[in-house]
Coordinates of C-alpha atoms in Angstrom, one line a residue:
M23 CA -28.8 32.5 18.5
N24 CA -29.7 32.9 15.0
P25 CA -27.6 30.5 12.7
N26 CA -26.5 33.4 10.6
D27 CA -24.9 35.2 13.5
R28 CA -22.5 32.4 14.3
P29 CA -18.7 33.2 14.2
S30 CA -17.4 32.7 10.8
L31 CA -14.1 31.1 9.9
D32 CA -11.4 32.5 7.5
L33 CA -12.0 31.5 3.9
D34 CA -8.5 29.9 3.7
G35 CA -9.5 27.2 6.4
S36 CA -6.5 28.1 8.5
L37 CA -6.8 27.3 12.1
D38 CA -4.2 26.8 14.8
P39 CA -4.3 25.6 18.3
L40 CA -3.7 28.6 20.6
G41 CA -4.2 31.2 17.8
V42 CA -4.8 34.6 19.0
A43 CA -6.0 37.7 17.3
P44 CA -3.9 40.6 17.6
G45 CA -5.1 42.8 20.6
T46 CA -6.7 40.0 22.6
N47 CA -5.3 38.9 26.0
A48 CA -3.9 35.5 26.6
A49 CA -6.4 34.4 29.0
G50 CA -9.4 34.7 26.7
S51 CA -12.1 37.2 27.2
S52 CA -16.1 37.3 27.7
G53 CA -16.4 38.4 24.1
G54 CA -17.9 35.2 22.9
G55 CA -14.5 33.5 21.9
I56 CA -13.7 30.0 23.1
P57 CA -10.5 30.2 25.4
A58 CA -7.8 27.7 24.4
A59 CA -5.7 25.8 26.8
G60 CA -2.5 27.7 27.5
G61 CA -3.4 30.6 25.4
S62 CA -6.5 32.0 23.4
D63 CA -8.1 32.2 20.1
T64 CA -10.6 34.8 21.2
P65 CA -12.0 36.5 18.2
A66 CA -11.7 40.0 17.3
A67 CA -14.5 41.9 15.7
S68 CA -13.9 43.3 12.2
G69 CA -17.3 44.7 11.6
E70 CA -20.6 45.2 13.2
N71 CA -21.5 41.6 13.4
A72 CA -18.5 39.9 11.9
V73 CA -16.0 37.9 13.9
E74 CA -12.6 36.7 12.8
Y75 CA -10.2 34.2 14.1
S76 CA -6.5 34.9 13.7
T77 CA -5.2 31.4 13.3
G78 CA -2.3 29.4 11.7
T79 CA -0.8 25.9 11.2
T80 CA -0.1 23.4 8.4
T81 CA -2.1 20.2 7.9
V82 CA -2.0 18.1 5.1
G83 CA -3.6 14.7 4.0
L84 CA -2.8 12.4 1.0
V85 CA -4.7 9.6 -0.4
A86 CA -2.7 6.4 -1.2
H87 CA -3.8 3.2 -2.9
D88 CA -3.8 1.4 0.6
G89 CA -4.6 4.1 3.2
V90 CA -4.3 7.8 4.0
V91 CA -1.3 9.8 5.4
L92 CA -2.1 12.8 7.6
A93 CA 0.7 15.1 8.7
T94 CA 0.9 18.3 10.7
D95 CA 3.5 20.6 12.2
R96 CA 4.1 20.7 16.0
R97 CA 4.0 24.3 16.8
A98 CA 1.4 26.2 18.9
S99 CA 1.5 29.9 18.7
L100 CA -0.3 33.2 19.8
G101 CA -1.3 34.7 16.6
G102 CA 1.6 33.4 14.8
R103 CA 3.9 35.9 16.8
F104 CA 4.9 33.9 19.9
V105 CA 5.7 30.0 20.0
S106 CA 3.7 28.9 23.0
N107 CA 4.6 25.2 22.6
K108 CA 6.7 23.1 20.5
N109 CA 5.5 19.7 21.0
V110 CA 1.7 19.7 20.0
V111 CA 0.1 16.6 18.5
K112 CA -2.3 17.7 16.0
V113 CA -3.4 14.3 14.8
E114 CA -5.8 12.3 16.9
Q115 CA -7.5 8.8 16.3
V116 CA -11.1 9.0 16.4
H117 CA -12.1 5.5 15.0
P118 CA -10.2 2.1 14.5
T119 CA -9.4 3.1 11.1
A120 CA -9.6 6.8 11.0
A121 CA -8.0 10.1 12.3
V122 CA -8.5 13.6 12.4
T123 CA -5.9 16.7 12.0
I124 CA -6.9 19.2 14.7
A125 CA -6.5 22.9 14.1
G126 CA -8.2 25.9 15.7
S127 CA -9.3 26.5 19.4
V128 CA -7.9 23.9 21.6
G129 CA -11.1 23.7 23.9
A130 CA -13.4 23.4 20.9
A131 CA -11.0 20.9 19.1
Q132 CA -10.8 18.7 22.1
A133 CA -14.5 18.7 22.8
Y134 CA -15.1 17.9 19.1
L135 CA -12.8 14.9 19.1
K136 CA -14.4 13.4 22.1
Q137 CA -17.9 13.9 20.7
L138 CA -16.7 12.3 17.5
R139 CA -15.2 9.4 19.2
A140 CA -18.4 8.9 21.3
E141 CA -20.5 8.8 18.3
A142 CA -18.3 6.2 16.6
D143 CA -18.3 4.1 19.6
L144 CA -21.9 4.3 20.0
Y145 CA -22.7 3.3 16.6
E146 CA -20.6 0.2 16.9
N147 CA -22.0 -0.8 20.3
R148 CA -25.6 -0.4 19.0
R149 CA -25.2 -2.1 15.5
G150 CA -22.4 -4.4 16.0
R151 CA -20.3 -3.0 13.2
R152 CA -17.9 -0.1 12.6
M153 CA -19.1 3.3 11.3
S154 CA -18.2 3.6 7.5
M155 CA -16.1 6.6 6.6
E156 CA -19.1 8.2 4.6
A157 CA -21.2 7.9 8.0
L158 CA -18.2 9.2 10.0
S159 CA -17.8 12.3 7.8
T160 CA -21.3 13.1 7.7
V161 CA -21.6 12.9 11.5
G162 CA -18.3 14.8 11.9
S163 CA -19.5 17.6 9.6
A164 CA -22.7 17.9 11.4
I165 CA -21.3 18.3 15.0
L166 CA -18.5 20.6 13.8
R167 CA -21.2 23.2 12.6
G168 CA -20.4 26.7 14.6
L169 CA -17.1 25.5 15.9
P170 CA -13.8 27.5 15.2
V171 CA -12.1 24.2 14.0
S172 CA -11.3 23.2 10.5
P173 CA -10.1 19.4 10.5
L174 CA -9.0 16.9 7.9
L175 CA -10.6 13.4 8.3
G176 CA -8.7 10.5 6.8
G177 CA -9.7 6.8 7.2
V178 CA -10.1 3.6 5.5
D179 CA -13.3 1.5 4.9
P180 CA -12.1 -2.3 5.2
A181 CA -12.3 -4.5 2.3
R182 CA -15.9 -6.1 2.0
D183 CA -14.6 -9.2 0.9
A184 CA -11.4 -11.3 0.1
E185 CA -11.3 -10.0 -3.3
A186 CA -12.0 -6.3 -2.7
D187 CA -9.4 -3.7 -1.8
A188 CA -9.7 -1.4 1.2
E189 CA -11.1 2.1 0.4
P190 CA -9.1 5.0 1.6
R191 CA -11.2 8.3 2.1
L192 CA -10.1 11.8 2.7
Y193 CA -12.4 14.6 3.6
Q194 CA -12.0 18.3 4.4
L195 CA -14.6 19.7 6.8
D196 CA -15.3 23.1 7.9
G197 CA -17.1 25.0 10.8
A198 CA -20.1 25.8 8.5
G199 CA -20.9 22.1 8.4
G200 CA -19.3 21.6 5.0
R201 CA -17.8 18.3 3.7
I202 CA -15.7 17.8 0.6
E203 CA -14.3 14.5 -0.2
E204 CA -10.8 14.8 -1.7
S205 CA -9.6 12.1 -4.2
A206 CA -5.8 13.0 -4.0
F207 CA -4.7 15.4 -1.3
A208 CA -5.6 18.5 0.7
A209 CA -3.9 21.1 3.0
T210 CA -5.3 23.6 5.5
G211 CA -4.0 26.4 7.6
S212 CA -1.9 29.6 7.1
G213 CA 0.9 27.5 5.4
M214 CA -1.6 25.7 3.1
T215 CA -0.6 27.5 0.0
V216 CA 3.1 26.5 0.3
A217 CA 2.2 23.0 1.5
T218 CA -0.3 22.7 -1.7
G219 CA 2.6 23.7 -4.1
A220 CA 4.8 20.9 -2.6
L221 CA 2.0 18.3 -2.8
E222 CA 1.2 19.4 -6.4
R223 CA 4.9 18.8 -7.3
E224 CA 5.6 15.4 -5.3
Y225 CA 2.2 13.7 -5.1
D226 CA 2.2 10.1 -6.6
P227 CA -1.3 8.9 -7.3
E228 CA -0.1 5.4 -7.7
G229 CA 2.0 5.3 -4.5
D230 CA 1.3 3.6 -1.4
V231 CA 1.2 4.9 2.4
E232 CA 5.0 4.5 2.9
S233 CA 5.8 6.4 -0.2
A234 CA 3.4 9.1 0.6
V235 CA 4.9 9.8 3.9
P236 CA 8.0 11.8 2.7
T237 CA 5.7 13.6 0.3
A238 CA 3.6 14.6 3.5
V239 CA 6.5 15.5 5.4
D240 CA 8.1 17.7 2.5
A241 CA 4.8 19.6 2.3
V242 CA 4.8 20.6 5.9
L243 CA 8.5 21.3 6.0
A244 CA 8.1 23.6 3.0
A245 CA 5.3 25.5 4.6
S246 CA 7.3 25.8 8.1
E247 CA 10.0 27.4 6.0
R248 CA 7.9 30.4 5.1
D249 CA 5.0 30.3 7.7
T250 CA 5.8 31.7 11.1
A251 CA 2.9 29.7 12.8
S252 CA 4.2 26.4 11.5
G253 CA 7.3 24.4 12.6
N254 CA 9.1 22.5 15.2
G255 CA 8.8 19.2 13.6
V256 CA 6.2 17.0 12.0
V257 CA 3.6 14.5 13.2
V258 CA 2.8 11.8 10.8
A259 CA -0.2 9.4 10.9
R260 CA -0.5 6.5 8.7
V261 CA -4.1 5.2 8.5
T262 CA -4.8 1.9 7.0
A263 CA -7.1 -1.0 7.3
D264 CA -4.9 -2.3 10.1
G265 CA -5.4 0.8 12.2
V266 CA -3.7 4.1 12.9
E267 CA -0.1 4.7 13.5
T268 CA 1.2 8.0 14.7
E269 CA 4.9 9.1 14.4
L270 CA 6.4 12.2 16.1
R271 CA 9.4 13.6 14.3
D272 CA 11.5 16.5 15.8
A273 CA 12.8 19.2 13.8
T274 CA 16.0 17.2 13.1
G275 CA 14.2 13.9 12.3
A276 CA 11.7 15.7 10.0
L277 CA 14.4 17.6 8.1
M278 CA 16.2 14.1 7.5
N279 CA 12.7 12.9 6.2
G280 CA 13.2 9.4 6.8
A281 CA 15.0 9.1 10.2
A282 CA 13.2 7.2 12.8
G283 CA 10.8 9.1 14.9
G284 CA 8.9 8.1 18.1
V285 CA 5.7 6.0 17.4
R286 CA 2.9 6.2 19.8

């Protein structure tokens, strides 16, 4: 296949598990799309060679001085028109101190996560040390090329010595192989414009991970109020030098923004 003929993603970076373009069937098709578990994100042609994916979700990432906070909604939808699942976990750990928000084709996202974890484990086994975030993001962007997935990668490089601080890093990756490091925050998905407004208003560049959690939750909730493809609660991941802790909040717990959720 000519690289120039690969399916392209929407410019807004919006992707959602189980997203389906209007007019496609729920079981997928043989038209070159990657079927998603429980639904489809089969692309719909919008030109002679162009392929577009109808997608939607809200994912956000924030950089704190001691780590990174990643948050997403919990809704899976068919083209933003039908809620196919209300309990999706769209944040997955891929490294001892790194996690990825997943958005896009379920099958492609799952395969991507497995490969990225395998690359990180192989590096550690061969070299006797963990892959740095710079290396992980470089590999992550390379293996993402051509896939209908648009993740945020957040992680922490542990302190190099007793006097140094851990280094939180946040990257926005795309299906064209692009990699952009964000110094403050980032949002993707169909709810990204609303979420970005909330982040602009509430983000504290001097805050720690715990103070960044309510900001991340508020951003996802704000998007869920206006975006039909986002909702049903929030998944929050705290990524620090000690590891990754993922918290699941249902719609009630998320609205309270501070109520205890289930940690896994």
